[in-house]
Amino acid sequence: MKKMIFAVAAMLVMAGCSASPAADSSAEVSQLKEQVSQLSAENEKLKAELAETADTAAVSGASSEPEPEPSANTGSVLELKKALVIADFAEVTLTKTEFTSKVVPPKPDSFYTYYEVKDAENIYLDVVLKFKSLLSSSKSADDFASVQVKYDSKYEYESFSTIEESGGSNFTYTNITSIEPLKTGVLHFIAELPKEAAKDKKPIDIIVTIEGKEYVYSLRSE
């Protein structure tokens, strides 16, 4: 009888020992399942938040106004008969603009150089700029500025230049003439445009580039 009780007790002890790891394993599995469930819930919540953020960004992008295009007159303003002083370079004055088929010196002598349009469908726009040099040494006249004309806000026309000599009685070439320090040169920048530009009301901008910077005079606005 004692042997039987001892055997049963031994069996119970063995059963208890063998059941303990299984119980621990089951608890770990349950804990892992709970963690996975929590992670899945957090993942779904994160997905929902990301989707909401994307929708908000899309709506915001669709409703935002487009950025305005830069104005055609992006340079500094140049005014007629008002001196513009560029430190240590020049004092610049736009003295005159004129549509003409023939550009002549303001005080023509008996013999003088002039510029006449050869194409009857075109016309010259004569842009007159006076430069007083503030440099410490002489500089070639054609290096002081360049001029471009923009018609109807899109058509661009380059110009060529000439300079007055002998008190305005004649013209000579700018590339062979220098302006000395504190002396003044009067340059004519001549652009050839279609004749209709002189008659209609479409905008015309005169863009003067000096030392890499643009200065704009609106000859005619919309």
PDB file of C-alpha atoms in Angstrom:
ATOM      1  CA  MET A   1       0.000   0.000   0.000  1.00  0.00           C
ATOM      2  CA  LYS A   2       2.795   2.377   0.934  1.00  0.00           C
ATOM      3  CA  LYS A   3       4.552   1.528  -2.311  1.00  0.00           C
ATOM      4  CA  MET A   4       1.402   2.359  -4.266  1.00  0.00           C
ATOM      5  CA  ILE A   5       0.951   5.722  -2.500  1.00  0.00           C
ATOM      6  CA  PHE A   6       4.601   6.556  -3.109  1.00  0.00           C
ATOM      7  CA  ALA A   7       4.246   5.690  -6.794  1.00  0.00           C
ATOM      8  CA  VAL A   8       1.134   7.823  -7.159  1.00  0.00           C
ATOM      9  CA  ALA A   9       2.856  10.720  -5.403  1.00  0.00           C
ATOM     10  CA  ALA A  10       5.836  10.362  -7.664  1.00  0.00           C
ATOM     11  CA  MET A  11       3.586  10.371 -10.693  1.00  0.00           C
ATOM     12  CA  LEU A  12       1.833  13.529  -9.445  1.00  0.00           C
ATOM     13  CA  VAL A  13       5.174  15.243  -8.879  1.00  0.00           C
ATOM     14  CA  MET A  14       6.334  14.273 -12.375  1.00  0.00           C
ATOM     15  CA  ALA A  15       3.059  15.428 -13.878  1.00  0.00           C
ATOM     16  CA  GLY A  16       3.370  18.722 -12.037  1.00  0.00           C
ATOM     17  CA  CYS A  17       6.910  19.206 -13.279  1.00  0.00           C
ATOM     18  CA  SER A  18       6.001  18.397 -16.865  1.00  0.00           C
ATOM     19  CA  ALA A  19       2.899  20.654 -16.818  1.00  0.00           C
ATOM     20  CA  SER A  20       4.727  23.765 -15.553  1.00  0.00           C
ATOM     21  CA  PRO A  21       6.706  24.542 -18.791  1.00  0.00           C
ATOM     22  CA  ALA A  22       3.568  24.047 -20.868  1.00  0.00           C
ATOM     23  CA  ALA A  23       1.693  26.548 -18.715  1.00  0.00           C
ATOM     24  CA  ASP A  24       4.537  29.061 -18.986  1.00  0.00           C
ATOM     25  CA  SER A  25       4.669  28.624 -22.778  1.00  0.00           C
ATOM     26  CA  SER A  26       0.930  29.133 -23.042  1.00  0.00           C
ATOM     27  CA  ALA A  27       1.193  32.348 -21.034  1.00  0.00           C
ATOM     28  CA  GLU A  28       3.983  33.637 -23.278  1.00  0.00           C
ATOM     29  CA  VAL A  29       1.957  32.850 -26.392  1.00  0.00           C
ATOM     30  CA  SER A  30      -1.024  34.705 -24.973  1.00  0.00           C
ATOM     31  CA  GLN A  31       1.182  37.687 -24.145  1.00  0.00           C
ATOM     32  CA  LEU A  32       2.687  37.711 -27.647  1.00  0.00           C
ATOM     33  CA  LYS A  33      -0.764  37.509 -29.193  1.00  0.00           C
ATOM     34  CA  GLU A  34      -1.844  40.488 -27.116  1.00  0.00           C
ATOM     35  CA  GLN A  35       1.237  42.482 -28.193  1.00  0.00           C
ATOM     36  CA  VAL A  36       0.647  41.615 -31.862  1.00  0.00           C
ATOM     37  CA  SER A  37      -2.966  42.697 -31.495  1.00  0.00           C
ATOM     38  CA  GLN A  38      -1.875  46.025 -29.974  1.00  0.00           C
ATOM     39  CA  LEU A  39       0.703  46.588 -32.738  1.00  0.00           C
ATOM     40  CA  SER A  40      -1.889  45.821 -35.407  1.00  0.00           C
ATOM     41  CA  ALA A  41      -4.270  48.324 -33.856  1.00  0.00           C
ATOM     42  CA  GLU A  42      -1.532  50.982 -33.715  1.00  0.00           C
ATOM     43  CA  ASN A  43      -0.579  50.229 -37.334  1.00  0.00           C
ATOM     44  CA  GLU A  44      -4.167  50.681 -38.505  1.00  0.00           C
ATOM     45  CA  LYS A  45      -4.409  53.947 -36.571  1.00  0.00           C
ATOM     46  CA  LEU A  46      -1.169  55.202 -38.164  1.00  0.00           C
ATOM     47  CA  LYS A  47      -2.412  54.277 -41.651  1.00  0.00           C
ATOM     48  CA  ALA A  48      -5.614  56.216 -41.037  1.00  0.00           C
ATOM     49  CA  GLU A  49      -3.672  59.283 -39.847  1.00  0.00           C
ATOM     50  CA  LEU A  50      -1.356  59.164 -42.899  1.00  0.00           C
ATOM     51  CA  ALA A  51      -4.311  58.871 -45.263  1.00  0.00           C
ATOM     52  CA  GLU A  52      -6.005  61.851 -43.602  1.00  0.00           C
ATOM     53  CA  THR A  53      -2.802  63.914 -43.866  1.00  0.00           C
ATOM     54  CA  ALA A  54      -2.434  63.069 -47.577  1.00  0.00           C
ATOM     55  CA  ASP A  55      -6.040  64.066 -48.275  1.00  0.00           C
ATOM     56  CA  THR A  56      -5.574  67.380 -46.442  1.00  0.00           C
ATOM     57  CA  ALA A  57      -2.391  68.148 -48.398  1.00  0.00           C
ATOM     58  CA  ALA A  58      -4.109  67.346 -51.697  1.00  0.00           C
ATOM     59  CA  VAL A  59      -7.031  69.644 -50.897  1.00  0.00           C
ATOM     60  CA  SER A  60      -4.670  72.399 -49.763  1.00  0.00           C
ATOM     61  CA  GLY A  61      -2.584  72.094 -52.935  1.00  0.00           C
ATOM     62  CA  ALA A  62      -5.647  72.183 -55.157  1.00  0.00           C
ATOM     63  CA  SER A  63      -7.133  75.225 -53.444  1.00  0.00           C
ATOM     64  CA  SER A  64      -3.953  77.302 -53.202  1.00  0.00           C
ATOM     65  CA  GLU A  65      -3.588  80.103 -55.746  1.00  0.00           C
ATOM     66  CA  PRO A  66      -0.774  79.838 -58.330  1.00  0.00           C
ATOM     67  CA  GLU A  67       2.217  82.085 -57.796  1.00  0.00           C
ATOM     68  CA  PRO A  68       2.019  85.300 -59.807  1.00  0.00           C
ATOM     69  CA  GLU A  69       4.249  85.514 -62.848  1.00  0.00           C
ATOM     70  CA  PRO A  70       7.052  88.060 -62.648  1.00  0.00           C
ATOM     71  CA  SER A  71       6.260  91.415 -64.177  1.00  0.00           C
ATOM     72  CA  ALA A  72       7.829  92.332 -67.494  1.00  0.00           C
ATOM     73  CA  ASN A  73       9.306  95.401 -65.775  1.00  0.00           C
ATOM     74  CA  THR A  74      11.644  93.571 -63.433  1.00  0.00           C
ATOM     75  CA  GLY A  75      14.351  96.242 -63.458  1.00  0.00           C
ATOM     76  CA  SER A  76      14.600  99.636 -61.750  1.00  0.00           C
ATOM     77  CA  VAL A  77      12.496 102.448 -63.151  1.00  0.00           C
ATOM     78  CA  LEU A  78      14.081 104.956 -65.523  1.00  0.00           C
ATOM     79  CA  GLU A  79      12.359 108.329 -65.887  1.00  0.00           C
ATOM     80  CA  LEU A  80      12.447 110.778 -68.777  1.00  0.00           C
ATOM     81  CA  LYS A  81      14.757 113.784 -68.225  1.00  0.00           C
ATOM     82  CA  LYS A  82      15.555 112.710 -64.666  1.00  0.00           C
ATOM     83  CA  ALA A  83      19.199 111.933 -63.899  1.00  0.00           C
ATOM     84  CA  LEU A  84      20.042 108.492 -62.575  1.00  0.00           C
ATOM     85  CA  VAL A  85      23.306 108.427 -60.625  1.00  0.00           C
ATOM     86  CA  ILE A  86      25.212 105.148 -60.569  1.00  0.00           C
ATOM     87  CA  ALA A  87      27.957 105.606 -57.997  1.00  0.00           C
ATOM     88  CA  ASP A  88      31.511 105.672 -59.349  1.00  0.00           C
ATOM     89  CA  PHE A  89      30.237 104.930 -62.859  1.00  0.00           C
ATOM     90  CA  ALA A  90      28.015 107.516 -64.516  1.00  0.00           C
ATOM     91  CA  GLU A  91      25.175 109.979 -64.271  1.00  0.00           C
ATOM     92  CA  VAL A  92      22.622 108.827 -66.843  1.00  0.00           C
ATOM     93  CA  THR A  93      19.726 110.851 -68.256  1.00  0.00           C
ATOM     94  CA  LEU A  94      17.130 109.680 -70.754  1.00  0.00           C
ATOM     95  CA  THR A  95      16.606 112.881 -72.725  1.00  0.00           C
ATOM     96  CA  LYS A  96      14.408 111.808 -75.633  1.00  0.00           C
ATOM     97  CA  THR A  97      12.602 108.976 -77.417  1.00  0.00           C
ATOM     98  CA  GLU A  98      11.288 109.378 -80.945  1.00  0.00           C
ATOM     99  CA  PHE A  99       9.830 107.302 -83.768  1.00  0.00           C
ATOM    100  CA  THR A 100      11.339 108.401 -87.050  1.00  0.00           C
ATOM    101  CA  SER A 101      12.276 107.019 -90.441  1.00  0.00           C
ATOM    102  CA  LYS A 102      15.501 109.059 -90.410  1.00  0.00           C
ATOM    103  CA  VAL A 103      17.795 109.796 -87.443  1.00  0.00           C
ATOM    104  CA  VAL A 104      19.824 112.986 -87.891  1.00  0.00           C
ATOM    105  CA  PRO A 105      22.085 114.944 -85.497  1.00  0.00           C
ATOM    106  CA  PRO A 106      20.243 117.605 -83.443  1.00  0.00           C
ATOM    107  CA  LYS A 107      22.322 120.425 -84.985  1.00  0.00           C
ATOM    108  CA  PRO A 108      23.326 119.096 -88.399  1.00  0.00           C
ATOM    109  CA  ASP A 109      26.232 120.755 -90.174  1.00  0.00           C
ATOM    110  CA  SER A 110      26.695 121.013 -93.933  1.00  0.00           C
ATOM    111  CA  PHE A 111      27.942 117.438 -94.014  1.00  0.00           C
ATOM    112  CA  TYR A 112      26.771 114.904 -91.457  1.00  0.00           C
ATOM    113  CA  THR A 113      26.056 111.244 -90.913  1.00  0.00           C
ATOM    114  CA  TYR A 114      22.450 110.072 -90.664  1.00  0.00           C
ATOM    115  CA  TYR A 115      20.574 106.763 -90.394  1.00  0.00           C
ATOM    116  CA  GLU A 116      17.557 106.039 -92.571  1.00  0.00           C
ATOM    117  CA  VAL A 117      15.260 103.006 -92.561  1.00  0.00           C
ATOM    118  CA  LYS A 118      15.570 100.997 -95.763  1.00  0.00           C
ATOM    119  CA  ASP A 119      12.431  98.882 -95.301  1.00  0.00           C
ATOM    120  CA  ALA A 120       9.291 100.961 -95.863  1.00  0.00           C
ATOM    121  CA  GLU A 121       7.347  98.667 -93.512  1.00  0.00           C
ATOM    122  CA  ASN A 122       9.613  99.524 -90.571  1.00  0.00           C
ATOM    123  CA  ILE A 123      10.478 102.556 -88.476  1.00  0.00           C
ATOM    124  CA  TYR A 124      13.290 103.572 -86.129  1.00  0.00           C
ATOM    125  CA  LEU A 125      12.846 104.220 -82.429  1.00  0.00           C
ATOM    126  CA  ASP A 126      15.600 106.636 -81.414  1.00  0.00           C
ATOM    127  CA  VAL A 127      16.452 106.469 -77.690  1.00  0.00           C
ATOM    128  CA  VAL A 128      18.751 109.296 -76.581  1.00  0.00           C
ATOM    129  CA  LEU A 129      20.812 108.843 -73.407  1.00  0.00           C
ATOM    130  CA  LYS A 130      23.263 111.329 -71.931  1.00  0.00           C
ATOM    131  CA  PHE A 131      26.168 109.897 -69.927  1.00  0.00           C
ATOM    132  CA  LYS A 132      28.376 111.919 -67.603  1.00  0.00           C
ATOM    133  CA  SER A 133      31.280 109.680 -66.659  1.00  0.00           C
ATOM    134  CA  LEU A 134      32.069 109.324 -62.954  1.00  0.00           C
ATOM    135  CA  LEU A 135      34.959 106.983 -63.666  1.00  0.00           C
ATOM    136  CA  SER A 136      38.571 107.827 -62.870  1.00  0.00           C
ATOM    137  CA  SER A 137      39.712 107.039 -66.413  1.00  0.00           C
ATOM    138  CA  SER A 138      38.283 107.178 -69.926  1.00  0.00           C
ATOM    139  CA  LYS A 139      35.973 104.417 -71.142  1.00  0.00           C
ATOM    140  CA  SER A 140      34.786 103.421 -74.602  1.00  0.00           C
ATOM    141  CA  ALA A 141      31.350 104.925 -75.264  1.00  0.00           C
ATOM    142  CA  ASP A 142      29.857 101.638 -76.419  1.00  0.00           C
ATOM    143  CA  ASP A 143      30.685 100.045 -73.043  1.00  0.00           C
ATOM    144  CA  PHE A 144      28.463 102.346 -70.995  1.00  0.00           C
ATOM    145  CA  ALA A 145      25.134 100.717 -71.820  1.00  0.00           C
ATOM    146  CA  SER A 146      23.064  98.561 -74.141  1.00  0.00           C
ATOM    147  CA  VAL A 147      19.416  99.099 -75.041  1.00  0.00           C
ATOM    148  CA  GLN A 148      16.655  96.669 -75.944  1.00  0.00           C
ATOM    149  CA  VAL A 149      13.067  97.510 -76.896  1.00  0.00           C
ATOM    150  CA  LYS A 150      10.174  95.227 -75.950  1.00  0.00           C
ATOM    151  CA  TYR A 151       6.970  95.710 -77.940  1.00  0.00           C
ATOM    152  CA  ASP A 152       3.575  94.294 -76.963  1.00  0.00           C
ATOM    153  CA  SER A 153       5.211  92.696 -73.885  1.00  0.00           C
ATOM    154  CA  LYS A 154       6.843  89.955 -75.984  1.00  0.00           C
ATOM    155  CA  TYR A 155       8.572  91.164 -79.158  1.00  0.00           C
ATOM    156  CA  GLU A 156      12.196  92.117 -78.489  1.00  0.00           C
ATOM    157  CA  TYR A 157      14.377  94.348 -80.655  1.00  0.00           C
ATOM    158  CA  GLU A 158      18.076  95.060 -80.196  1.00  0.00           C
ATOM    159  CA  SER A 159      19.567  98.455 -80.972  1.00  0.00           C
ATOM    160  CA  PHE A 160      22.795  99.838 -82.371  1.00  0.00           C
ATOM    161  CA  SER A 161      24.422 102.980 -81.027  1.00  0.00           C
ATOM    162  CA  THR A 162      26.003 106.165 -82.297  1.00  0.00           C
ATOM    163  CA  ILE A 163      27.350 109.198 -80.430  1.00  0.00           C
ATOM    164  CA  GLU A 164      27.056 112.905 -81.101  1.00  0.00           C
ATOM    165  CA  GLU A 165      30.206 114.879 -81.842  1.00  0.00           C
ATOM    166  CA  SER A 166      31.123 118.506 -82.487  1.00  0.00           C
ATOM    167  CA  GLY A 167      28.339 119.811 -80.266  1.00  0.00           C
ATOM    168  CA  GLY A 168      25.668 117.683 -81.920  1.00  0.00           C
ATOM    169  CA  SER A 169      26.465 118.606 -85.511  1.00  0.00           C
ATOM    170  CA  ASN A 170      27.396 115.070 -86.500  1.00  0.00           C
ATOM    171  CA  PHE A 171      27.438 111.421 -85.445  1.00  0.00           C
ATOM    172  CA  THR A 172      30.412 109.122 -85.027  1.00  0.00           C
ATOM    173  CA  TYR A 173      30.968 105.515 -83.981  1.00  0.00           C
ATOM    174  CA  THR A 174      30.731 104.641 -80.295  1.00  0.00           C
ATOM    175  CA  ASN A 175      33.352 101.890 -80.548  1.00  0.00           C
ATOM    176  CA  ILE A 176      36.058 104.385 -81.533  1.00  0.00           C
ATOM    177  CA  THR A 177      35.007 107.135 -79.121  1.00  0.00           C
ATOM    178  CA  SER A 178      35.771 107.336 -75.406  1.00  0.00           C
ATOM    179  CA  ILE A 179      34.124 109.397 -72.680  1.00  0.00           C
ATOM    180  CA  GLU A 180      36.685 110.895 -70.328  1.00  0.00           C
ATOM    181  CA  PRO A 181      36.215 111.354 -66.555  1.00  0.00           C
ATOM    182  CA  LEU A 182      33.582 113.973 -65.622  1.00  0.00           C
ATOM    183  CA  LYS A 183      32.844 114.606 -69.307  1.00  0.00           C
ATOM    184  CA  THR A 184      29.546 113.959 -71.075  1.00  0.00           C
ATOM    185  CA  GLY A 185      28.632 111.952 -74.138  1.00  0.00           C
ATOM    186  CA  VAL A 186      25.226 111.879 -75.838  1.00  0.00           C
ATOM    187  CA  LEU A 187      24.422 108.473 -77.308  1.00  0.00           C
ATOM    188  CA  HIS A 188      21.591 107.484 -79.634  1.00  0.00           C
ATOM    189  CA  PHE A 189      20.401 103.885 -79.402  1.00  0.00           C
ATOM    190  CA  ILE A 190      18.444 103.062 -82.556  1.00  0.00           C
ATOM    191  CA  ALA A 191      16.078 100.088 -82.788  1.00  0.00           C
ATOM    192  CA  GLU A 192      14.143  99.099 -85.902  1.00  0.00           C
ATOM    193  CA  LEU A 193      10.505  98.134 -85.263  1.00  0.00           C
ATOM    194  CA  PRO A 194       7.497  97.443 -87.490  1.00  0.00           C
ATOM    195  CA  LYS A 195       5.764 100.686 -88.414  1.00  0.00           C
ATOM    196  CA  GLU A 196       2.567  99.614 -86.632  1.00  0.00           C
ATOM    197  CA  ALA A 197       4.403  99.942 -83.298  1.00  0.00           C
ATOM    198  CA  ALA A 198       4.467 103.717 -83.728  1.00  0.00           C
ATOM    199  CA  LYS A 199       0.711 103.927 -84.313  1.00  0.00           C
ATOM    200  CA  ASP A 200      -1.092 101.419 -82.108  1.00  0.00           C
ATOM    201  CA  LYS A 201      -1.561 101.487 -78.338  1.00  0.00           C
ATOM    202  CA  LYS A 202       0.313  98.325 -77.421  1.00  0.00           C
ATOM    203  CA  PRO A 203       2.886  98.659 -74.617  1.00  0.00           C
ATOM    204  CA  ILE A 204       6.500  99.519 -75.339  1.00  0.00           C
ATOM    205  CA  ASP A 205       9.279  99.153 -72.765  1.00  0.00           C
ATOM    206  CA  ILE A 206      12.801 100.466 -73.229  1.00  0.00           C
ATOM    207  CA  ILE A 207      15.257  98.324 -71.271  1.00  0.00           C
ATOM    208  CA  VAL A 208      18.628  99.941 -70.583  1.00  0.00           C
ATOM    209  CA  THR A 209      21.313  97.620 -69.223  1.00  0.00           C
ATOM    210  CA  ILE A 210      24.142  99.314 -67.334  1.00  0.00           C
ATOM    211  CA  GLU A 211      26.831  97.376 -65.496  1.00  0.00           C
ATOM    212  CA  GLY A 212      24.698  94.226 -65.685  1.00  0.00           C
ATOM    213  CA  LYS A 213      21.600  95.859 -64.172  1.00  0.00           C
ATOM    214  CA  GLU A 214      18.400  96.630 -66.078  1.00  0.00           C
ATOM    215  CA  TYR A 215      16.612  99.982 -65.944  1.00  0.00           C
ATOM    216  CA  VAL A 216      13.184 100.178 -67.569  1.00  0.00           C
ATOM    217  CA  TYR A 217      11.393 103.129 -69.121  1.00  0.00           C
ATOM    218  CA  SER A 218       7.771 102.493 -70.117  1.00  0.00           C
ATOM    219  CA  LEU A 219       7.298 104.492 -73.286  1.00  0.00           C
ATOM    220  CA  ARG A 220       3.731 103.258 -73.552  1.00  0.00           C
ATOM    221  CA  SER A 221       1.716 101.237 -71.038  1.00  0.00           C
ATOM    222  CA  GLU A 222      -1.373  99.074 -71.467  1.00  0.00           C
TER     223      GLU A 222
END
